[in-house]
Amino acid sequence: MRIDILTVVPELLESPLSHSIMKRARTKGLLEVNIHHLRDWAVNEYGQVDDYQYGGGAGMVMMPEPLANAIEALSAKTRYDEIIYMTPDGPPFNQSTANQLSLKENLLIICGHYKGIDERIRQHFITMDISIGDYVLSGGELAAAVVVDAVGRLLPGVLNDETSALFDSFQDNLLAPPVYTRPADFRGLKVPDILLSGDPRKIEEWRHDQSVQRTADRRPDLHQSSD
Ligand code: ADE
């Protein structure tokens, strides 16, 4: 999968996408991430990409020309399945969206800044909006990193044990069960006996029950939709 990201702060994306599982995905050639600096398409020699908003009001708006020119230049080289705009007013990102995006070949992600991007770009170029939650970040970069991470780890071959993403929280609208490691007795706190029993069927049952219980307790909204 190839993901191109358009941003005015490339530095914000470099570290989150260069370590751990994302590093492995990129090194193995399973995920190609290209970060593009919007200022390369600035309207003047000062690197301008934003301007005052019509109608007045505080905050700058990202201008349509640099965005349109950048999107067109990138689209001339790659046929994008989706052109995604990271924005708090988009539909909330979830595991189901991550699963769907992981099946695509080429994505372009636009990171907003300031008051956002000119509405005409949204109407004519953007095919999908994504919010990562009901709060406002300073820009779309951290949100884009969240999306790339959640999608990238689902690509076949990225995780060591290919099945492990299947048991992540949310894959079936259930939260993951509790996990334990050595020692079996930590300051008098014991690992549940069943996990030491060596009986895979009972362990599986116990994990499922724990997932259901945890989801009912902590996320009753998910629990209802898992019925
Ligand atoms: N940009 C600013 N806030 C955001 C959010 N919550 N989700 C996605 N992009 C954003």
Short mmCIF file of C-alpha atoms and ligand atoms in Angstrom, two decimals:
data_model
loop_
_atom_site.label_atom_id
_atom_site.label_comp_id
_atom_site.label_asym_id
_atom_site.label_seq_id
_atom_site.Cartn_x
_atom_site.Cartn_y
_atom_site.Cartn_z
CA MET A 1 0.00 0.00 0.00
CA ARG A 2 1.13 3.52 -0.76
CA ILE A 3 0.14 6.50 1.40
CA ASP A 4 1.03 10.06 0.41
CA ILE A 5 0.58 12.77 3.02
CA LEU A 6 0.38 16.49 2.29
CA THR A 7 1.34 18.76 5.20
CA VAL A 8 2.85 22.08 6.24
CA VAL A 9 4.66 20.41 9.18
CA PRO A 10 6.37 17.26 7.86
CA GLU A 11 8.43 16.98 11.07
CA LEU A 12 5.28 16.08 13.01
CA LEU A 13 4.81 12.95 10.92
CA GLU A 14 8.33 11.67 10.54
CA SER A 15 8.91 10.20 14.00
CA PRO A 16 5.53 8.52 14.58
CA LEU A 17 5.81 6.71 11.25
CA SER A 18 9.49 5.69 11.54
CA HIS A 19 9.57 3.38 14.54
CA SER A 20 8.28 0.07 15.80
CA ILE A 21 5.65 -1.61 13.63
CA MET A 22 5.45 1.25 11.11
CA LYS A 23 9.21 1.03 10.62
CA ARG A 24 8.93 -2.71 10.01
CA ALA A 25 6.06 -2.26 7.56
CA ARG A 26 8.05 0.31 5.59
CA THR A 27 11.34 -1.60 5.70
CA LYS A 28 9.64 -4.75 4.46
CA GLY A 29 8.17 -2.74 1.58
CA LEU A 30 4.60 -3.50 2.64
CA LEU A 31 3.81 0.15 3.32
CA GLU A 32 5.24 3.08 1.40
CA VAL A 33 4.71 6.46 3.08
CA ASN A 34 5.68 9.65 1.27
CA ILE A 35 5.43 12.95 3.09
CA HIS A 36 5.02 16.01 0.85
CA HIS A 37 5.55 19.59 1.95
CA LEU A 38 2.65 21.82 0.85
CA ARG A 39 5.02 24.78 0.74
CA ASP A 40 6.53 23.25 -2.41
CA TRP A 41 3.30 24.50 -4.03
CA ALA A 42 3.20 27.88 -2.22
CA VAL A 43 1.74 30.87 -4.08
CA ASN A 44 4.85 33.04 -3.67
CA GLU A 45 8.52 33.04 -2.70
CA TYR A 46 7.61 33.54 0.97
CA GLY A 47 6.06 30.09 1.07
CA GLN A 48 2.53 31.39 1.53
CA VAL A 49 -0.15 28.70 1.67
CA ASP A 50 -2.78 30.41 3.87
CA ASP A 51 -4.73 33.66 3.88
CA TYR A 52 -7.39 35.61 5.79
CA GLN A 53 -10.91 34.27 5.64
CA TYR A 54 -13.60 36.03 3.65
CA GLY A 55 -16.27 37.51 5.87
CA GLY A 56 -13.78 38.25 8.62
CA GLY A 57 -13.00 36.35 11.78
CA ALA A 58 -9.92 35.10 13.55
CA GLY A 59 -7.71 32.48 12.00
CA MET A 60 -6.23 31.79 8.60
CA VAL A 61 -7.55 29.44 5.95
CA MET A 62 -5.43 27.19 3.73
CA MET A 63 -5.62 28.59 0.21
CA PRO A 64 -7.14 26.57 -2.63
CA GLU A 65 -4.34 27.07 -5.18
CA PRO A 66 -1.45 25.33 -3.40
CA LEU A 67 -3.74 22.48 -2.37
CA ALA A 68 -5.26 22.03 -5.83
CA ASN A 69 -1.85 22.21 -7.52
CA ALA A 70 -0.37 19.73 -5.06
CA ILE A 71 -3.27 17.29 -5.35
CA GLU A 72 -3.21 17.50 -9.15
CA ALA A 73 0.56 17.02 -9.32
CA LEU A 74 0.42 13.99 -7.02
CA SER A 75 -2.66 12.55 -8.75
CA ALA A 76 -0.88 12.74 -12.10
CA LYS A 77 1.60 10.17 -10.79
CA THR A 78 -0.68 7.99 -8.63
CA ARG A 79 -4.30 6.95 -8.99
CA TYR A 80 -5.68 7.47 -5.47
CA ASP A 81 -8.49 5.30 -4.14
CA GLU A 82 -9.33 8.00 -1.62
CA ILE A 83 -8.25 11.60 -1.03
CA ILE A 84 -8.76 11.99 2.69
CA TYR A 85 -9.04 15.23 4.65
CA MET A 86 -8.27 15.03 8.37
CA THR A 87 -10.83 17.22 10.13
CA PRO A 88 -12.70 17.29 13.44
CA ASP A 89 -15.98 17.70 11.53
CA GLY A 90 -15.58 14.37 9.68
CA PRO A 91 -17.11 11.01 10.58
CA PRO A 92 -15.31 9.45 13.56
CA PHE A 93 -12.51 7.00 12.73
CA ASN A 94 -12.97 3.47 13.99
CA GLN A 95 -11.67 -0.06 13.43
CA SER A 96 -14.17 -0.71 10.67
CA THR A 97 -12.86 2.30 8.68
CA ALA A 98 -9.29 1.13 9.33
CA ASN A 99 -10.18 -2.33 7.99
CA GLN A 100 -11.78 -0.84 4.86
CA LEU A 101 -8.85 1.48 4.17
CA SER A 102 -6.35 -1.37 4.62
CA LEU A 103 -7.84 -2.96 1.47
CA LYS A 104 -7.01 0.08 -0.69
CA GLU A 105 -3.85 0.50 -2.74
CA ASN A 106 -3.18 4.24 -2.80
CA LEU A 107 -4.29 6.90 -0.35
CA LEU A 108 -3.62 10.62 -0.23
CA ILE A 109 -4.09 12.28 3.16
CA ILE A 110 -4.40 16.06 3.49
CA CYS A 111 -3.53 17.58 6.86
CA GLY A 112 -5.40 20.78 7.66
CA HIS A 113 -4.00 23.65 9.70
CA TYR A 114 -5.19 27.00 11.00
CA LYS A 115 -8.97 27.31 10.50
CA GLY A 116 -9.00 24.53 7.91
CA ILE A 117 -8.91 24.33 4.13
CA ASP A 118 -10.94 26.34 1.63
CA GLU A 119 -14.36 24.72 1.22
CA ARG A 120 -13.98 24.47 -2.59
CA ILE A 121 -11.13 22.00 -2.14
CA ARG A 122 -13.32 19.91 0.10
CA GLN A 123 -16.09 19.90 -2.44
CA HIS A 124 -14.03 19.24 -5.56
CA PHE A 125 -11.06 17.13 -4.51
CA ILE A 126 -11.69 15.42 -1.18
CA THR A 127 -13.40 12.02 -1.34
CA MET A 128 -13.44 11.22 2.38
CA ASP A 129 -13.27 13.13 5.68
CA ILE A 130 -11.93 11.56 8.86
CA SER A 131 -12.02 12.81 12.46
CA ILE A 132 -10.11 10.92 15.13
CA GLY A 133 -12.36 12.20 17.91
CA ASP A 134 -14.45 15.03 19.28
CA TYR A 135 -11.62 17.39 20.15
CA VAL A 136 -9.62 19.88 18.12
CA LEU A 137 -5.93 19.29 17.42
CA SER A 138 -3.57 22.01 16.23
CA GLY A 139 -3.38 20.32 12.84
CA GLY A 140 -4.22 17.11 11.03
CA GLU A 141 -0.73 15.57 11.27
CA LEU A 142 -1.12 13.67 14.54
CA ALA A 143 -4.53 12.50 13.36
CA ALA A 144 -3.03 11.33 10.05
CA ALA A 145 -0.33 9.43 11.96
CA VAL A 146 -3.07 7.68 13.95
CA VAL A 147 -4.85 6.63 10.76
CA VAL A 148 -1.66 5.44 9.02
CA ASP A 149 -0.67 3.41 12.09
CA ALA A 150 -4.09 1.81 12.52
CA VAL A 151 -4.29 0.96 8.79
CA GLY A 152 -0.63 -0.02 8.30
CA ARG A 153 -0.62 -2.64 11.04
CA LEU A 154 -3.50 -4.44 9.31
CA LEU A 155 -1.58 -5.02 6.07
CA PRO A 156 -0.81 -8.71 5.59
CA GLY A 157 2.71 -9.56 6.78
CA VAL A 158 3.19 -6.45 8.91
CA LEU A 159 2.51 -8.07 12.27
CA ASN A 160 4.74 -10.99 13.21
CA ASP A 161 1.85 -13.24 14.12
CA GLU A 162 -0.57 -12.53 11.30
CA THR A 163 -3.55 -13.55 13.36
CA SER A 164 -2.85 -11.14 16.18
CA ALA A 165 -4.70 -8.16 14.65
CA LEU A 166 -7.79 -10.35 14.53
CA PHE A 167 -7.85 -10.38 18.31
CA ASP A 168 -7.34 -6.65 18.78
CA SER A 169 -9.99 -4.69 20.62
CA PHE A 170 -12.89 -3.60 18.35
CA GLN A 171 -12.35 -6.24 15.65
CA ASP A 172 -15.71 -7.78 16.54
CA ASN A 173 -17.05 -4.81 18.51
CA LEU A 174 -15.54 -6.30 21.67
CA LEU A 175 -12.72 -4.95 23.80
CA ALA A 176 -9.69 -7.23 24.17
CA PRO A 177 -9.52 -9.45 27.28
CA PRO A 178 -6.98 -8.79 30.08
CA VAL A 179 -3.45 -10.13 29.51
CA TYR A 180 -0.79 -11.35 31.96
CA THR A 181 2.89 -12.28 31.78
CA ARG A 182 5.48 -13.64 34.22
CA PRO A 183 5.69 -13.88 37.16
CA ALA A 184 2.58 -15.91 37.97
CA ASP A 185 2.61 -14.36 41.44
CA PHE A 186 3.48 -10.64 41.53
CA ARG A 187 3.50 -9.28 45.11
CA GLY A 188 0.77 -11.73 46.01
CA LEU A 189 -1.33 -10.84 42.93
CA LYS A 190 -2.01 -14.06 41.04
CA VAL A 191 -2.56 -14.75 37.36
CA PRO A 192 -6.01 -16.40 36.91
CA ASP A 193 -5.59 -20.19 37.26
CA ILE A 194 -7.31 -20.87 33.97
CA LEU A 195 -4.47 -19.21 32.01
CA LEU A 196 -2.03 -21.64 33.62
CA SER A 197 -4.28 -24.66 32.97
CA GLY A 198 -2.88 -25.45 29.52
CA ASP A 199 -6.42 -26.10 28.24
CA PRO A 200 -6.73 -24.01 25.03
CA ARG A 201 -10.51 -24.42 24.72
CA LYS A 202 -11.19 -23.28 28.29
CA ILE A 203 -8.74 -20.39 27.89
CA GLU A 204 -10.49 -19.28 24.70
CA GLU A 205 -13.88 -19.42 26.45
CA TRP A 206 -12.54 -17.46 29.42
CA ARG A 207 -11.06 -14.80 27.15
CA HIS A 208 -14.29 -14.43 25.26
CA ASP A 209 -16.30 -14.09 28.50
CA GLN A 210 -13.83 -11.50 29.78
CA SER A 211 -14.12 -9.54 26.52
CA VAL A 212 -17.90 -9.54 26.69
CA GLN A 213 -17.87 -8.52 30.38
CA ARG A 214 -15.30 -5.79 29.83
CA THR A 215 -17.23 -4.39 26.87
CA ALA A 216 -20.51 -4.41 28.80
CA ASP A 217 -18.85 -2.62 31.75
CA ARG A 218 -16.77 -0.06 29.88
CA ARG A 219 -18.39 0.43 26.49
CA PRO A 220 -22.07 -0.45 26.67
CA ASP A 221 -22.52 1.34 23.31
CA LEU A 222 -20.23 -1.23 21.61
CA HIS A 223 -21.75 -4.10 23.55
CA GLN A 224 -25.20 -3.41 22.11
CA SER A 225 -23.91 -3.36 18.54
CA SER A 226 -22.04 -6.68 19.04
CA ASP A 227 -25.29 -8.60 19.73
N1 ADE B 1 -7.59 18.13 12.86
C1 ADE B 1 -7.81 18.82 13.99
N2 ADE B 1 -8.51 18.12 14.88
C2 ADE B 1 -8.74 16.90 14.29
C3 ADE B 1 -9.43 15.73 14.69
N3 ADE B 1 -10.04 15.63 15.88
N4 ADE B 1 -9.46 14.70 13.84
C4 ADE B 1 -8.88 14.79 12.62
N5 ADE B 1 -8.23 15.86 12.19
C5 ADE B 1 -8.15 16.91 13.01
#
